[in-house]
Short mmCIF file of C-alpha atoms in Angstrom, two decimals:
data_model
loop_
_atom_site.label_atom_id
_atom_site.label_comp_id
_atom_site.label_asym_id
_atom_site.label_seq_id
_atom_site.Cartn_x
_atom_site.Cartn_y
_atom_site.Cartn_z
CA UNK G 250 0.08 0.02 0.03
CA UNK G 251 1.31 3.54 -0.83
CA UNK G 252 1.00 6.04 1.96
CA UNK G 253 1.88 9.68 2.60
CA UNK G 254 1.50 12.43 5.18
CA UNK G 255 -1.73 13.35 3.51
CA UNK G 256 -3.00 9.63 3.78
CA UNK G 257 -2.12 9.81 7.29
CA UNK G 258 -4.11 13.03 7.78
CA UNK G 259 -7.08 11.28 5.98
CA UNK G 260 -7.03 8.62 8.16
CA UNK G 261 -7.03 10.65 11.31
CA UNK G 262 -9.83 12.76 9.91
CA UNK G 263 -11.92 9.75 9.41
CA UNK G 264 -11.22 8.41 12.98
CA UNK G 265 -12.26 11.85 14.39
CA UNK G 266 -15.45 12.08 12.54
CA UNK G 267 -16.52 8.44 12.97
CA UNK G 268 -16.46 7.45 9.46
CA UNK G 269 -14.39 4.18 9.29
CA UNK G 270 -14.14 0.75 7.73
CA UNK G 271 -11.82 -2.02 8.78
CA UNK G 272 -10.64 -2.72 5.14
CA UNK G 273 -9.50 0.83 4.67
CA UNK G 274 -5.91 -0.24 5.18
CA UNK G 275 -6.31 -2.98 2.52
CA UNK G 276 -7.50 -0.41 -0.07
CA UNK G 277 -5.15 0.88 -2.65
CA UNK G 278 -4.96 4.62 -1.96
CA UNK G 279 -4.10 5.41 -5.46
CA UNK G 280 -3.15 5.58 -8.12
CA UNK G 281 -2.87 9.30 -7.55
CA UNK G 282 -3.03 12.00 -10.15
CA UNK G 283 0.84 12.37 -9.87
CA UNK G 284 1.19 8.62 -10.69
CA UNK G 285 -1.10 8.85 -13.57
CA UNK G 286 0.78 12.01 -14.93
CA UNK G 287 3.91 9.91 -14.75
CA UNK G 288 2.34 6.59 -15.93
CA UNK G 289 4.81 6.33 -18.89
CA UNK G 290 7.66 5.97 -16.51
CA UNK G 291 6.04 3.26 -14.39
CA UNK G 292 7.65 -0.30 -14.70
CA UNK G 293 5.68 -2.11 -12.03
CA UNK G 294 2.39 -0.40 -13.12
CA UNK G 295 0.07 -0.32 -16.08
CA UNK G 296 -2.43 2.64 -15.27
CA UNK G 297 -4.50 3.25 -18.32
CA UNK G 298 -5.42 1.30 -21.48
CA UNK G 299 -2.70 2.52 -23.52
CA UNK G 300 -0.25 2.93 -20.37
CA UNK G 301 -0.22 6.70 -20.35
CA UNK G 302 -2.25 9.80 -21.24
CA UNK G 303 -0.09 9.99 -24.63
CA UNK G 304 -0.95 6.31 -25.36
CA UNK G 305 2.65 5.45 -26.62
CA UNK G 306 2.49 2.03 -25.08
CA UNK G 307 6.33 1.78 -24.61
CA UNK G 308 7.85 0.28 -21.41
CA UNK G 309 11.50 0.73 -20.48
CA UNK G 310 12.21 -2.76 -19.52
CA UNK G 311 14.86 -4.98 -21.17
CA UNK G 312 15.24 -8.16 -18.84
CA UNK G 313 13.24 -9.66 -21.77
CA UNK G 314 14.93 -8.86 -24.92
CA UNK G 315 15.75 -9.96 -28.53
CA UNK G 316 18.27 -12.55 -27.24
CA UNK G 317 16.16 -14.24 -24.78
CA UNK G 318 12.49 -13.67 -25.54
CA UNK G 319 12.02 -17.11 -27.36
CA UNK G 320 12.68 -18.71 -23.93
CA UNK G 321 9.49 -17.23 -22.43
CA UNK G 322 7.60 -19.74 -20.38
CA UNK G 323 4.02 -19.73 -18.80
CA UNK G 324 3.86 -18.86 -15.12
CA UNK G 325 0.13 -19.13 -14.70
CA UNK G 326 -3.16 -18.60 -16.34
CA UNK G 327 -6.51 -17.42 -14.95
CA UNK G 328 -9.51 -19.10 -16.64
CA UNK G 329 -12.44 -16.72 -15.70
CA UNK G 330 -14.95 -18.94 -17.05
CA UNK G 331 -16.82 -15.90 -18.62
CA UNK G 332 -17.76 -16.39 -22.14
CA UNK G 333 -17.82 -12.91 -23.39
CA UNK G 334 -15.82 -10.96 -26.14
CA UNK G 335 -12.04 -10.89 -25.02
CA UNK G 336 -11.38 -7.35 -26.07
CA UNK G 337 -10.56 -5.73 -22.64
CA UNK G 338 -7.21 -3.92 -21.69
CA UNK G 339 -6.24 -5.11 -18.17
CA UNK G 340 -4.54 -2.58 -15.74
CA UNK G 341 -2.11 -3.06 -12.96
CA UNK G 342 -1.43 -1.52 -9.75
CA UNK G 343 0.27 -2.42 -6.49
CA UNK G 344 0.71 -6.22 -7.94
CA UNK G 345 -3.02 -6.49 -8.84
CA UNK G 346 -4.40 -6.78 -12.24
CA UNK G 347 -7.88 -5.35 -12.87
CA UNK G 348 -9.86 -6.30 -16.01
CA UNK G 349 -13.40 -6.48 -17.49
CA UNK G 350 -14.96 -9.40 -19.42
CA UNK G 351 -18.56 -8.54 -20.29
CA UNK G 352 -20.52 -7.28 -17.38
CA UNK G 353 -17.79 -8.90 -14.86
CA UNK G 354 -14.90 -6.92 -13.39
CA UNK G 355 -12.12 -9.11 -11.81
CA UNK G 356 -9.06 -8.53 -9.80
CA UNK G 357 -6.10 -10.94 -9.72
CA UNK G 358 -2.69 -11.22 -8.51
CA UNK G 359 -0.16 -10.28 -10.99
CA UNK G 360 2.35 -12.80 -10.35
CA UNK G 361 0.29 -15.84 -9.36
CA UNK G 362 -3.07 -15.42 -11.32
CA UNK G 363 -4.87 -15.93 -8.15
CA UNK G 364 -8.39 -14.34 -8.29
CA UNK G 365 -8.81 -11.86 -5.57
CA UNK G 366 -12.43 -10.71 -6.16
CA UNK G 367 -15.11 -10.41 -8.83
CA UNK G 368 -18.06 -8.22 -9.51
CA UNK G 369 -20.74 -9.07 -11.76
CA UNK G 370 -23.08 -6.30 -12.75
CA UNK G 371 -26.74 -7.27 -12.89
CA UNK G 372 -28.38 -5.70 -15.82
CA UNK G 373 -31.31 -3.32 -14.97
CA UNK G 374 -32.53 -2.87 -18.54
CA UNK G 375 -32.14 -4.44 -22.17
CA UNK G 376 -28.62 -4.31 -23.83
CA UNK G 377 -27.54 -4.14 -27.56
CA UNK G 378 -24.16 -5.66 -26.90
CA UNK G 379 -22.10 -7.08 -23.89
CA UNK G 380 -18.61 -6.24 -25.21
CA UNK G 381 -16.33 -4.30 -22.96
CA UNK G 382 -12.84 -2.95 -23.82
CA UNK G 383 -11.64 -2.04 -20.27
CA UNK G 384 -11.72 0.62 -17.30
CA UNK G 385 -9.83 3.42 -15.62
CA UNK G 386 -8.43 3.79 -12.06
CA UNK G 387 -7.81 6.58 -9.55
CA UNK G 388 -7.81 7.10 -5.89
CA UNK G 389 -8.92 3.56 -5.00
CA UNK G 390 -11.67 3.44 -7.54
CA UNK G 391 -12.27 1.43 -10.84
CA UNK G 392 -14.61 3.14 -13.37
CA UNK G 393 -16.29 1.44 -16.29
CA UNK G 394 -19.36 1.37 -18.34
CA UNK G 395 -21.99 -1.36 -18.66
CA UNK G 396 -24.05 -3.00 -21.37
CA UNK G 397 -27.31 -1.37 -20.25
CA UNK G 398 -25.89 2.26 -20.12
CA UNK G 399 -24.74 2.86 -16.56
CA UNK G 400 -21.40 4.34 -15.63
CA UNK G 401 -20.14 2.67 -12.41
CA UNK G 402 -17.44 2.95 -9.88
CA UNK G 403 -16.07 0.01 -7.88
CA UNK G 404 -13.59 -0.26 -4.91
CA UNK G 405 -10.31 -1.44 -5.87
CA UNK G 406 -10.01 -3.21 -2.72
CA UNK G 407 -12.83 -5.41 -2.80
CA UNK G 408 -14.86 -4.85 -5.88
CA UNK G 409 -17.72 -3.45 -4.06
CA UNK G 410 -19.98 -1.00 -5.88
CA UNK G 411 -19.32 2.61 -4.80
CA UNK G 412 -21.71 4.40 -7.18
CA UNK G 413 -23.83 3.72 -10.27
CA UNK G 414 -25.54 6.42 -12.77
CA UNK G 415 -27.35 5.56 -15.76
CA UNK G 416 -26.14 7.93 -18.76
CA UNK G 417 -27.98 6.29 -21.62
CA UNK G 418 -30.14 3.09 -22.49
CA UNK G 419 -31.17 0.71 -24.87
CA UNK G 420 -34.11 2.80 -25.73
CA UNK G 421 -31.77 5.43 -27.02
CA UNK G 422 -30.00 2.74 -29.20
CA UNK G 423 -26.95 2.99 -27.05
CA UNK G 424 -24.52 0.71 -24.84
CA UNK G 425 -21.25 1.38 -23.28
CA UNK G 426 -18.15 -0.43 -24.28
CA UNK G 427 -15.06 1.98 -24.59
CA UNK G 428 -12.45 2.10 -21.82
CA UNK G 429 -12.82 5.00 -19.52
CA UNK G 430 -10.12 7.75 -19.09
CA UNK G 431 -9.70 9.64 -15.77
CA UNK G 432 -7.90 13.03 -15.47
CA UNK G 433 -7.79 14.99 -12.15
CA UNK G 434 -11.45 14.34 -10.89
CA UNK G 435 -12.98 14.07 -14.28
CA UNK G 436 -14.00 10.90 -16.12
CA UNK G 437 -14.20 10.82 -19.93
CA UNK G 438 -16.75 8.47 -21.36
CA UNK G 439 -18.89 8.11 -24.48
CA UNK G 440 -21.61 6.03 -26.01
CA UNK G 441 -21.48 3.22 -28.64
CA UNK G 442 -24.42 2.27 -30.82
CA UNK G 443 -24.01 3.82 -34.29
CA UNK G 444 -24.78 0.58 -36.11
CA UNK G 445 -28.07 0.71 -34.13
CA UNK G 446 -28.81 4.36 -35.13
CA UNK G 447 -27.97 5.84 -31.91
CA UNK G 448 -26.83 9.66 -31.70
CA UNK G 449 -23.39 9.47 -30.24
CA UNK G 450 -22.10 11.64 -27.65
CA UNK G 451 -19.02 11.80 -25.20
CA UNK G 452 -19.12 13.43 -21.78
CA UNK G 453 -17.29 14.37 -18.56
CA UNK G 454 -18.36 13.05 -15.07
CA UNK G 455 -17.28 13.62 -11.78
CA UNK G 456 -15.28 10.89 -10.19
CA UNK G 457 -16.84 11.22 -6.76
CA UNK G 458 -20.36 10.36 -7.89
CA UNK G 459 -20.71 10.22 -11.67
CA UNK G 460 -22.34 13.72 -12.04
CA UNK G 461 -22.30 14.82 -15.51
CA UNK G 462 -20.06 17.93 -16.03
CA UNK G 463 -20.36 18.40 -19.94
CA UNK G 464 -21.38 16.66 -22.99
CA UNK G 465 -20.19 16.86 -26.58
CA UNK G 466 -22.67 15.49 -29.46
CA UNK G 467 -21.04 13.90 -32.49
CA UNK G 468 -23.95 14.95 -34.72
CA UNK G 469 -24.50 18.64 -35.62
CA UNK G 470 -27.31 20.60 -34.38
CA UNK G 471 -30.34 20.54 -37.03
CA UNK G 472 -30.08 24.20 -37.96
CA UNK G 473 -26.34 24.52 -38.13
CA UNK G 474 -24.13 24.96 -41.12
CA UNK G 475 -22.83 21.40 -40.52
CA UNK G 476 -26.09 19.80 -40.74
CA UNK G 477 -26.30 20.64 -44.32
CA UNK G 478 -23.77 17.88 -44.81
CA UNK G 479 -26.41 15.38 -43.79
CA UNK G 480 -29.04 16.40 -46.62
CA UNK G 481 -32.03 16.37 -44.36
CA UNK G 482 -33.05 16.81 -40.56
CA UNK G 483 -34.38 13.37 -40.78
CA UNK G 484 -30.92 11.94 -41.47
CA UNK G 485 -29.65 13.26 -38.11
CA UNK G 486 -32.35 11.55 -36.07
CA UNK G 487 -30.53 8.22 -36.24
CA UNK G 488 -27.22 9.48 -37.69
CA UNK G 489 -24.65 7.40 -35.64
CA UNK G 490 -21.12 8.19 -34.46
CA UNK G 491 -19.92 5.91 -31.71
CA UNK G 492 -17.13 5.85 -29.07
CA UNK G 493 -15.92 2.30 -28.48
CA UNK G 494 -11.97 2.78 -28.46
CA UNK G 495 -9.61 4.79 -26.25
CA UNK G 496 -8.95 8.54 -26.13
CA UNK G 497 -5.71 10.19 -25.49
CA UNK G 498 -4.95 13.18 -23.55
CA UNK G 499 -2.29 16.10 -23.89
CA UNK G 500 -1.73 16.95 -20.31
CA UNK G 501 0.34 20.09 -20.81
CA UNK G 502 -2.80 21.84 -22.53
CA UNK G 503 -5.36 19.61 -21.02
CA UNK G 504 -6.87 18.64 -24.35
CA UNK G 505 -8.57 15.23 -24.95
CA UNK G 506 -8.36 13.73 -28.52
CA UNK G 507 -11.29 11.57 -29.47
CA UNK G 508 -12.09 9.47 -32.47
CA UNK G 509 -15.70 9.38 -33.72
CA UNK G 510 -17.37 6.47 -35.44
CA UNK G 511 -19.31 5.74 -38.54
CA UNK G 512 -22.38 7.48 -39.82
CA UNK G 513 -25.81 5.65 -39.92
CA UNK G 514 -27.41 3.72 -41.61
CA UNK G 515 -23.83 2.20 -42.22
CA UNK G 516 -24.31 1.33 -45.85
CA UNK G 517 -27.19 3.31 -47.28
CA UNK G 518 -25.43 6.56 -48.00
CA UNK G 519 -28.41 7.91 -50.15
CA UNK G 520 -30.50 8.84 -47.20
CA UNK G 521 -27.74 11.06 -45.65
CA UNK G 522 -26.36 13.09 -48.64
CA UNK G 523 -23.09 15.02 -47.98
CA UNK G 524 -19.92 14.50 -45.96
CA UNK G 525 -21.69 13.77 -42.83
CA UNK G 526 -19.61 15.92 -40.60
CA UNK G 527 -18.99 14.90 -37.20
CA UNK G 528 -18.60 11.13 -37.90
CA UNK G 529 -15.09 9.43 -38.53
CA UNK G 530 -13.31 12.36 -37.30
CA UNK G 531 -10.37 13.25 -34.87
CA UNK G 532 -11.58 15.85 -32.59
CA UNK G 533 -9.75 17.94 -30.07
CA UNK G 534 -11.86 19.00 -26.91
CA UNK G 535 -10.87 21.15 -24.02
CA UNK G 536 -10.80 18.92 -21.06
CA UNK G 537 -12.60 21.25 -18.76
CA UNK G 538 -15.33 22.66 -20.85
CA UNK G 539 -15.89 20.02 -23.73
CA UNK G 540 -15.54 22.86 -26.23
CA UNK G 541 -14.15 22.06 -29.69
CA UNK G 542 -10.54 23.29 -30.29
CA UNK G 543 -10.32 21.69 -33.80
CA UNK G 544 -12.04 18.77 -35.61
CA UNK G 545 -11.03 16.96 -38.81
CA UNK G 546 -13.00 14.44 -40.81
CA UNK G 547 -11.03 11.64 -42.39
CA UNK G 548 -13.68 9.43 -43.94
CA UNK G 549 -16.32 11.54 -45.52
CA UNK G 550 -19.73 10.08 -46.36
CA UNK G 551 -18.69 6.60 -45.23
CA UNK G 552 -20.74 3.79 -46.70
CA UNK G 553 -18.31 0.98 -45.69
CA UNK G 554 -18.53 1.25 -41.85
CA UNK G 555 -15.11 2.52 -41.62
CA UNK G 556 -15.03 4.15 -38.23
CA UNK G 557 -12.15 6.27 -37.18
CA UNK G 558 -10.81 4.20 -34.12
CA UNK G 559 -7.41 5.53 -33.03
CA UNK G 560 -6.39 9.10 -31.96
CA UNK G 561 -2.91 8.26 -30.62
CA UNK G 562 -0.26 8.03 -29.72
CA UNK G 563 0.69 11.54 -29.16
CA UNK G 564 4.30 12.28 -30.30
CA UNK G 565 6.92 15.00 -30.49
CA UNK G 566 9.03 14.63 -33.59
CA UNK G 567 10.72 16.38 -36.48
CA UNK G 568 8.52 15.93 -39.52
CA UNK G 569 9.16 17.89 -42.83
CA UNK G 570 12.09 19.95 -41.25
CA UNK G 571 10.39 21.03 -38.18
CA UNK G 572 9.82 19.88 -34.49
CA UNK G 573 6.07 19.37 -34.18
CA UNK G 574 3.47 18.16 -31.68
CA UNK G 575 1.90 15.04 -33.58
CA UNK G 576 -1.13 12.94 -33.28
CA UNK G 577 -1.29 9.51 -35.19
CA UNK G 578 -4.83 8.98 -36.59
CA UNK G 579 -5.97 5.59 -37.97
CA UNK G 580 -9.16 3.51 -38.21
CA UNK G 581 -11.02 0.80 -39.96
CA UNK G 582 -10.16 2.32 -43.46
CA UNK G 583 -6.74 0.87 -42.84
CA UNK G 584 -4.73 4.17 -43.26
CA UNK G 585 -2.37 5.74 -41.07
CA UNK G 586 -1.94 9.67 -40.89
CA UNK G 587 0.34 11.89 -38.95
CA UNK G 588 -1.40 15.15 -38.01
CA UNK G 589 0.06 18.34 -36.55
CA UNK G 590 -2.07 18.44 -33.47
CA UNK G 591 -1.47 22.23 -32.90
CA UNK G 592 -2.23 23.26 -36.53
CA UNK G 593 -4.29 20.39 -37.71
CA UNK G 594 -2.11 19.99 -40.91
CA UNK G 595 -2.18 16.40 -42.32
CA UNK G 596 1.66 15.57 -42.60
CA UNK G 597 1.16 12.45 -44.48
CA UNK G 598 -1.53 9.67 -44.97
CA UNK G 599 -0.39 6.22 -45.93
CA UNK G 600 -2.26 2.80 -46.81
CA UNK G 601 -1.37 -0.05 -44.42
CA UNK G 602 -4.15 -2.48 -45.14
CA UNK G 603 -4.80 -3.62 -48.75
CA UNK G 604 -7.08 -1.15 -50.61
CA UNK G 605 -9.55 -1.78 -53.32
CA UNK G 606 -12.36 0.23 -54.37
CA UNK G 607 -12.08 2.43 -51.46
CA UNK G 608 -13.42 5.37 -53.18
CA UNK G 609 -16.36 3.71 -54.42
CA UNK G 610 -19.67 4.20 -52.55
CA UNK G 611 -21.87 1.19 -51.61
CA UNK G 612 -24.83 0.44 -53.80
CA UNK G 613 -27.49 -2.13 -54.35
CA UNK G 614 -24.97 -3.68 -56.86
CA UNK G 615 -22.27 -5.79 -54.80
CA UNK G 616 -18.63 -4.41 -55.15
CA UNK G 617 -15.52 -5.99 -53.82
CA UNK G 618 -13.89 -3.56 -51.38
CA UNK G 619 -10.64 -3.73 -49.18
CA UNK G 620 -10.82 -3.22 -46.29
CA UNK G 621 -14.08 -5.00 -45.69
CA UNK G 622 -16.37 -4.61 -42.68
CA UNK G 623 -13.74 -6.21 -40.33
CA UNK G 624 -10.63 -4.81 -41.71
CA UNK G 625 -8.14 -1.99 -41.08
CA UNK G 626 -7.32 -1.04 -37.48
CA UNK G 627 -10.11 -2.06 -35.04
CA UNK G 628 -10.13 -1.53 -31.40
CA UNK G 629 -6.42 -2.54 -30.95
CA UNK G 630 -3.91 0.26 -30.29
CA UNK G 631 -0.58 1.31 -31.84
CA UNK G 632 2.71 1.51 -29.91
CA UNK G 633 5.53 4.06 -30.42
CA UNK G 634 9.22 3.01 -30.10
CA UNK G 635 11.04 6.43 -29.24
CA UNK G 636 14.49 4.79 -29.62
CA UNK G 637 13.78 4.15 -33.42
CA UNK G 638 11.19 6.73 -34.04
CA UNK G 639 8.56 4.43 -35.22
CA UNK G 640 5.10 3.61 -34.56
CA UNK G 641 3.87 -0.12 -34.74
CA UNK G 642 0.27 -0.56 -35.74
CA UNK G 643 -1.73 -3.74 -35.87
CA UNK G 644 -4.23 -3.96 -38.75
CA UNK G 645 -6.39 -6.38 -40.61
CA UNK G 646 -6.40 -7.42 -44.37
CA UNK G 647 -9.83 -8.68 -44.93
CA UNK G 648 -11.94 -7.86 -47.93
CA UNK G 649 -15.60 -8.45 -48.69
CA UNK G 650 -18.52 -7.54 -51.05
CA UNK G 651 -20.41 -4.43 -50.27
CA UNK G 652 -24.16 -3.79 -51.12
CA UNK G 653 -27.22 -2.17 -49.66
CA UNK G 654 -30.74 -2.93 -49.68
CA UNK G 655 -33.09 -1.53 -52.56
CA UNK G 656 -35.40 0.63 -50.41
CA UNK G 657 -34.67 3.26 -47.86
CA UNK G 658 -34.38 1.79 -44.52
CA UNK G 659 -36.53 2.37 -41.46
CA UNK G 660 -35.04 2.68 -37.89
CA UNK G 661 -36.28 0.30 -35.30
CA UNK G 662 -35.01 0.35 -31.61
CA UNK G 663 -32.89 -2.78 -30.96
CA UNK G 664 -32.32 -3.67 -34.65
CA UNK G 665 -29.15 -2.90 -36.47
CA UNK G 666 -29.43 0.00 -38.58
CA UNK G 667 -27.22 -1.34 -41.40
CA UNK G 668 -29.34 -1.36 -44.50
CA UNK G 669 -26.90 -3.48 -46.14
CA UNK G 670 -23.92 -5.46 -45.47
CA UNK G 671 -20.44 -6.33 -46.46
CA UNK G 672 -20.20 -10.04 -46.98
CA UNK G 673 -16.75 -10.98 -45.88
CA UNK G 674 -14.44 -13.15 -48.05
CA UNK G 675 -13.77 -16.61 -46.56
CA UNK G 676 -12.02 -16.26 -43.01
CA UNK G 677 -9.07 -18.27 -44.20
CA UNK G 678 -8.29 -15.22 -46.45
CA UNK G 679 -8.19 -12.87 -43.49
CA UNK G 680 -4.71 -11.78 -42.48
CA UNK G 681 -2.85 -9.77 -40.00
CA UNK G 682 -0.46 -6.81 -40.57
CA UNK G 683 1.87 -5.46 -37.92
CA UNK G 684 3.49 -2.29 -39.71
CA UNK G 685 6.36 -0.25 -38.31
CA UNK G 686 6.26 3.36 -39.88
CA UNK G 687 9.07 5.89 -39.65
CA UNK G 688 7.38 8.97 -37.95
CA UNK G 689 9.75 11.48 -39.54
CA UNK G 690 9.28 10.39 -43.16
CA UNK G 691 5.94 8.47 -43.23
CA UNK G 692 7.82 5.57 -44.79
CA UNK G 693 7.33 1.86 -44.02
CA UNK G 694 10.15 0.54 -42.00
CA UNK G 695 9.02 -2.95 -41.95
CA UNK G 696 5.93 -5.23 -41.97
CA UNK G 697 4.98 -8.66 -40.41
CA UNK G 698 2.13 -10.46 -41.95
CA UNK G 699 0.37 -12.63 -39.44
CA UNK G 700 -1.61 -15.86 -39.96
CA UNK G 701 -4.80 -14.08 -38.62
CA UNK G 702 -6.13 -10.52 -38.17
CA UNK G 703 -4.03 -8.56 -35.60
CA UNK G 704 -6.41 -7.68 -32.95
CA UNK G 705 -4.44 -7.31 -29.83
CA UNK G 706 -2.92 -4.22 -28.43
CA UNK G 707 0.71 -3.67 -29.30
CA UNK G 708 3.43 -3.08 -26.73
CA UNK G 709 7.06 -1.91 -27.44
CA UNK G 710 9.97 -2.25 -24.95
CA UNK G 711 13.49 -1.09 -24.30
CA UNK G 712 14.72 -4.69 -24.82
CA UNK G 713 14.04 -4.10 -28.53
CA UNK G 714 10.95 -6.42 -28.66
CA UNK G 715 7.49 -5.63 -29.94
CA UNK G 716 4.65 -7.78 -28.55
CA UNK G 717 1.45 -8.35 -30.71
CA UNK G 718 -1.17 -11.01 -31.02
CA UNK G 719 -3.69 -12.53 -33.56
CA UNK G 720 -7.04 -14.05 -34.02
CA UNK G 721 -5.59 -17.37 -34.36
CA UNK G 722 -4.37 -17.26 -30.89
CA UNK G 723 -0.70 -16.45 -31.61
CA UNK G 724 1.60 -14.37 -29.54
CA UNK G 725 4.22 -12.47 -31.37
CA UNK G 726 7.56 -11.10 -30.25
CA UNK G 727 9.19 -9.11 -33.13
CA UNK G 728 12.60 -7.58 -33.38
CA UNK G 729 11.80 -3.92 -33.29
CA UNK G 730 14.98 -3.16 -35.59
CA UNK G 731 13.75 -5.09 -38.58
CA UNK G 732 10.42 -6.94 -37.91
CA UNK G 733 12.05 -10.32 -37.76
CA UNK G 734 9.73 -12.61 -35.74
CA UNK G 735 11.58 -14.01 -32.58
CA UNK G 736 8.86 -15.84 -31.03
CA UNK G 737 5.35 -17.36 -32.19
CA UNK G 738 3.69 -18.89 -29.16
CA UNK G 739 0.20 -20.36 -28.94
CA UNK G 740 -2.17 -18.96 -26.51
CA UNK G 741 -5.29 -20.54 -25.10
CA UNK G 742 -7.53 -18.65 -27.63
CA UNK G 743 -7.73 -15.67 -29.94
CA UNK G 744 -5.58 -12.65 -28.71
CA UNK G 745 -8.03 -9.42 -29.03
CA UNK G 746 -7.27 -7.66 -25.89
CA UNK G 747 -4.35 -6.49 -23.74
CA UNK G 748 -0.72 -7.38 -24.10
CA UNK G 749 1.34 -5.57 -21.55
CA UNK G 750 4.68 -6.12 -19.64
CA UNK G 751 5.71 -4.97 -16.10
CA UNK G 752 8.38 -5.68 -13.49
CA UNK G 753 7.78 -7.03 -9.87
CA UNK G 754 10.47 -7.99 -7.46
CA UNK G 755 13.06 -7.56 -10.20
CA UNK G 756 11.37 -9.89 -12.53
CA UNK G 757 9.81 -8.90 -15.79
CA UNK G 758 6.49 -10.54 -16.67
CA UNK G 759 4.29 -10.34 -19.75
CA UNK G 760 0.49 -10.68 -19.53
CA UNK G 761 -1.72 -11.58 -22.45
CA UNK G 762 -5.70 -11.62 -22.59
CA UNK G 763 -7.21 -14.46 -24.69
CA UNK G 764 -10.61 -15.87 -25.63
CA UNK G 765 -13.28 -15.56 -28.18
CA UNK G 766 -13.12 -12.09 -29.80
CA UNK G 767 -16.64 -11.78 -31.24
CA UNK G 768 -19.24 -13.40 -33.44
CA UNK G 769 -18.16 -11.15 -36.24
CA UNK G 770 -14.61 -12.80 -36.14
CA UNK G 771 -15.74 -16.31 -36.25
CA UNK G 772 -17.35 -16.57 -32.81
CA UNK G 773 -16.57 -19.39 -30.55
CA UNK G 774 -17.36 -20.05 -26.93
CA UNK G 775 -13.64 -19.91 -25.34
CA UNK G 776 -13.76 -18.16 -21.88
CA UNK G 777 -11.75 -15.07 -21.21
CA UNK G 778 -8.30 -16.02 -19.85
CA UNK G 779 -5.08 -14.06 -18.70
CA UNK G 780 -1.82 -15.74 -19.15
CA UNK G 781 1.21 -14.40 -17.29
CA UNK G 782 4.59 -15.32 -18.93
CA UNK G 783 8.39 -14.74 -17.87
CA UNK G 784 11.81 -16.09 -18.34
CA UNK G 785 12.52 -19.25 -16.30
#
């Protein structure tokens, strides 16, 4: 347990006023805001989905390195028994790993895989989807969303519910799946549900009790200039725009960078004529007020379900002869962009996933497109290696036949508002791509082709090793210099969630989540598992 003079003062105060619990000494007193601000430097912690506010996913550990990584052995595995999508990113603090699996939240020992506690949220209403991609932590609390639209806080000590607040619902065509972000006493969280025709929004909530502080709506107001890019007010009623992936934060300026998802209906663009501003955009918001600083759309009038999914990592690098503050932007269209986050200038825009008929709108006549519905960069996050000045992105090469229905769609609550489909090519044609790009030049440094879609988060280390995972249940360890694969190790099931490394008691560990990823990617009923590996 971390303790301080302030912590002692707090204890004395609690005693004096008679508010006390016998388990207070067992409860983690952090992480504190100072620890969160210095999360990138932590070697024995993993405090956010992408490790730190800038989302660089780089760890200064080299006990596991290019010379010995092939010798990794299993230390232990926790089988949760939970048959839900394994897309979550676990967190680590004070030797405990915390993670989500569907409506469950679980704590385990980071060295032994012993389950410490489990909290199962009991649904209070209908849900559209049960997938959950993680949580946030601060001051002894864990914060996450639920499938039925509640934002909840749990005690890190024992998993007990601290508070719950309903922020949306099934009736609004929403559910909650993104990993939360906490800055100071503010929680950042947004709604998912564009594929059901929900009107997406992201907001700020008070850590103490979940009170809403501000809200930013993805879709423009009906009478605004931007609304003209939707063709009609009716198109805005169920126009989509989701939040289901991580956000990043510039702490120096207190700016939160958010990626917005696809417009709806997904494939029938004729009922929403125009660019559909607000969707598939990178947006910089003032953290305190939620006001827009800048917004840039990257996929206009999307008819392929190509959400923008990644607004990170945040970097400081020399590009085009000038030191710049940069944000890397990518999504399901399979492209990687470097953007000057001060000016909004796009410095380069390069394809990573295969591109075919990408500029052709979906019609009633089937057209083969790449990426397909499940291509490009999904929820899985990019890493940055500062030693080499490269980003390493996990993507999917999987194409399909796109088409929409022959008559305009009608929105119905609880039903997909697709109005079409992309019939994916056979799954044995689905491949993974792990691509290293030189930040300064925008040129491809190396590429690894995986046996299946690359869906796990990527982590880079000072041991010159990059870790990744694929749908076929393979853990990859790659030489950061040249992309040579140093290890292909089978996992209990598909890798579609967190991969992270840390050191406890002078020993470096690697922890990987596996399980069934989703019905879209072939389904299955494998339970969520966490496997811890280390050198013998």
